[in-house]
mmCIF file of C-alpha atoms in Angstrom:
data_model
loop_
_atom_site.group_PDB
_atom_site.id
_atom_site.type_symbol
_atom_site.label_atom_id
_atom_site.label_comp_id
_atom_site.label_asym_id
_atom_site.label_seq_id
_atom_site.Cartn_x
_atom_site.Cartn_y
_atom_site.Cartn_z
ATOM 1 C CA UNK J 1 42.328 137.547 56.289
ATOM 2 C CA UNK J 2 45.343 139.653 56.190
ATOM 3 C CA UNK J 3 45.398 140.270 59.905
ATOM 4 C CA UNK J 4 47.467 137.652 61.823
ATOM 5 C CA UNK J 5 45.853 135.372 64.349
ATOM 6 C CA UNK J 6 46.527 135.666 68.054
ATOM 7 C CA UNK J 7 45.302 133.202 70.801
ATOM 8 C CA UNK J 8 42.165 135.064 71.402
ATOM 9 C CA UNK J 9 41.215 135.313 67.617
ATOM 10 C CA UNK J 10 42.054 131.651 67.060
ATOM 11 C CA UNK J 11 39.765 130.539 70.121
ATOM 12 C CA UNK J 12 36.925 132.772 69.079
ATOM 13 C CA UNK J 13 37.095 131.538 65.434
ATOM 14 C CA UNK J 14 37.185 127.899 66.499
ATOM 15 C CA UNK J 15 34.231 128.556 68.772
ATOM 16 C CA UNK J 16 32.221 130.144 66.029
ATOM 17 C CA UNK J 17 33.113 127.354 63.435
ATOM 18 C CA UNK J 18 32.039 124.793 65.998
ATOM 19 C CA UNK J 19 28.679 126.538 66.880
ATOM 20 C CA UNK J 20 27.948 126.813 63.171
ATOM 21 C CA UNK J 21 28.739 123.148 62.493
ATOM 22 C CA UNK J 22 26.679 122.024 65.509
ATOM 23 C CA UNK J 23 23.713 123.811 64.099
ATOM 24 C CA UNK J 24 24.313 122.375 60.637
ATOM 25 C CA UNK J 25 24.742 125.802 59.074
ATOM 26 C CA UNK J 26 26.445 125.740 55.599
ATOM 27 C CA UNK J 27 28.494 128.794 55.087
ATOM 28 C CA UNK J 28 31.589 130.292 53.729
ATOM 29 C CA UNK J 29 34.487 130.510 56.362
ATOM 30 C CA UNK J 30 34.233 133.030 59.038
ATOM 31 C CA UNK J 31 37.491 134.677 59.981
ATOM 32 C CA UNK J 32 37.901 136.353 63.421
ATOM 33 C CA UNK J 33 40.772 138.654 64.159
ATOM 34 C CA UNK J 34 42.006 141.077 66.898
ATOM 35 C CA UNK J 35 42.270 144.328 64.936
ATOM 36 C CA UNK J 36 43.607 146.471 67.791
ATOM 37 C CA UNK J 37 44.758 146.167 71.358
ATOM 38 C CA UNK J 38 46.275 148.851 73.594
ATOM 39 C CA UNK J 39 47.616 148.552 77.178
ATOM 40 C CA UNK J 40 48.200 151.300 79.691
ATOM 41 C CA UNK J 41 48.146 152.085 83.408
ATOM 42 C CA UNK J 42 45.576 154.680 84.537
ATOM 43 C CA UNK J 43 46.230 156.794 87.586
ATOM 44 C CA UNK J 44 43.504 157.139 90.021
ATOM 45 C CA UNK J 45 42.214 160.730 90.662
ATOM 46 C CA UNK J 46 43.367 162.094 94.039
ATOM 47 C CA UNK J 47 39.930 162.559 95.438
ATOM 48 C CA UNK J 48 39.277 158.781 95.061
ATOM 49 C CA UNK J 49 42.430 157.695 97.077
ATOM 50 C CA UNK J 50 40.899 158.278 100.466
ATOM 51 C CA UNK J 51 38.002 155.852 99.604
ATOM 52 C CA UNK J 52 40.131 152.959 99.227
ATOM 53 C CA UNK J 53 40.843 152.992 95.476
ATOM 54 C CA UNK J 54 44.228 151.843 94.320
ATOM 55 C CA UNK J 55 46.766 154.478 93.054
ATOM 56 C CA UNK J 56 46.608 153.139 89.530
ATOM 57 C CA UNK J 57 44.682 150.598 87.549
ATOM 58 C CA UNK J 58 45.798 148.474 84.433
ATOM 59 C CA UNK J 59 43.626 149.259 81.414
ATOM 60 C CA UNK J 60 43.427 147.506 77.966
ATOM 61 C CA UNK J 61 41.206 148.009 74.973
ATOM 62 C CA UNK J 62 40.631 145.383 72.272
ATOM 63 C CA UNK J 63 38.702 145.391 69.012
ATOM 64 C CA UNK J 64 37.719 142.003 67.910
ATOM 65 C CA UNK J 65 36.168 141.677 64.242
ATOM 66 C CA UNK J 66 34.691 138.803 62.190
ATOM 67 C CA UNK J 67 34.816 138.656 58.362
ATOM 68 C CA UNK J 68 33.201 136.458 55.746
ATOM 69 C CA UNK J 69 33.528 136.341 52.045
ATOM 70 C CA UNK J 70 30.455 137.411 50.243
ATOM 71 C CA UNK J 71 30.016 136.270 46.703
ATOM 72 C CA UNK J 72 28.531 138.519 44.226
ATOM 73 C CA UNK J 73 25.283 137.757 42.630
ATOM 74 C CA UNK J 74 25.349 136.098 39.271
ATOM 75 C CA UNK J 75 26.073 138.739 36.605
ATOM 76 C CA UNK J 76 27.452 141.377 38.864
ATOM 77 C CA UNK J 77 31.120 142.810 38.890
ATOM 78 C CA UNK J 78 32.151 141.548 42.241
ATOM 79 C CA UNK J 79 32.887 144.829 43.764
ATOM 80 C CA UNK J 80 35.163 147.837 43.127
ATOM 81 C CA UNK J 81 38.343 145.765 42.717
ATOM 82 C CA UNK J 82 37.087 142.440 41.462
ATOM 83 C CA UNK J 83 40.546 141.553 40.143
ATOM 84 C CA UNK J 84 41.707 141.246 43.819
ATOM 85 C CA UNK J 85 39.180 138.739 44.942
ATOM 86 C CA UNK J 86 37.263 137.386 41.799
ATOM 87 C CA UNK J 87 34.988 135.099 43.921
ATOM 88 C CA UNK J 88 33.820 137.892 46.135
ATOM 89 C CA UNK J 89 34.832 140.409 48.852
ATOM 90 C CA UNK J 90 35.664 139.915 52.488
ATOM 91 C CA UNK J 91 32.873 141.697 54.419
ATOM 92 C CA UNK J 92 33.234 142.866 58.026
ATOM 93 C CA UNK J 93 29.903 141.777 59.659
ATOM 94 C CA UNK J 94 30.714 142.083 63.365
ATOM 95 C CA UNK J 95 32.997 144.337 65.476
ATOM 96 C CA UNK J 96 33.237 144.219 69.258
ATOM 97 C CA UNK J 97 35.154 146.889 71.134
ATOM 98 C CA UNK J 98 35.895 146.197 74.854
ATOM 99 C CA UNK J 99 37.663 147.819 77.766
ATOM 100 C CA UNK J 100 39.319 145.781 80.567
ATOM 101 C CA UNK J 101 40.315 147.259 83.800
ATOM 102 C CA UNK J 102 42.431 145.531 86.439
ATOM 103 C CA UNK J 103 44.582 142.460 86.055
ATOM 104 C CA UNK J 104 43.530 140.003 83.282
#
């Protein structure tokens, strides 16, 4: 996968590999990567401050994705750009978008 690893993607990828191995699943490698991450501080609306809400809250978004190489069926071209990956194409089969509020 062209996206670099980070501690989160490496831990998720290792957990997926372990789970599949424990179940005896024969498969092509699964690659997990963090496709995006943003961090910001959100200001609390004025009307919520009298109710005990903090003045601001840390907020982060993350998009975690999983890819696996799909091999074309015998006698097929292997995709639009088969010269790039003659064995198959990397297919995105899972994406998870999360929002985190507060301290991590």
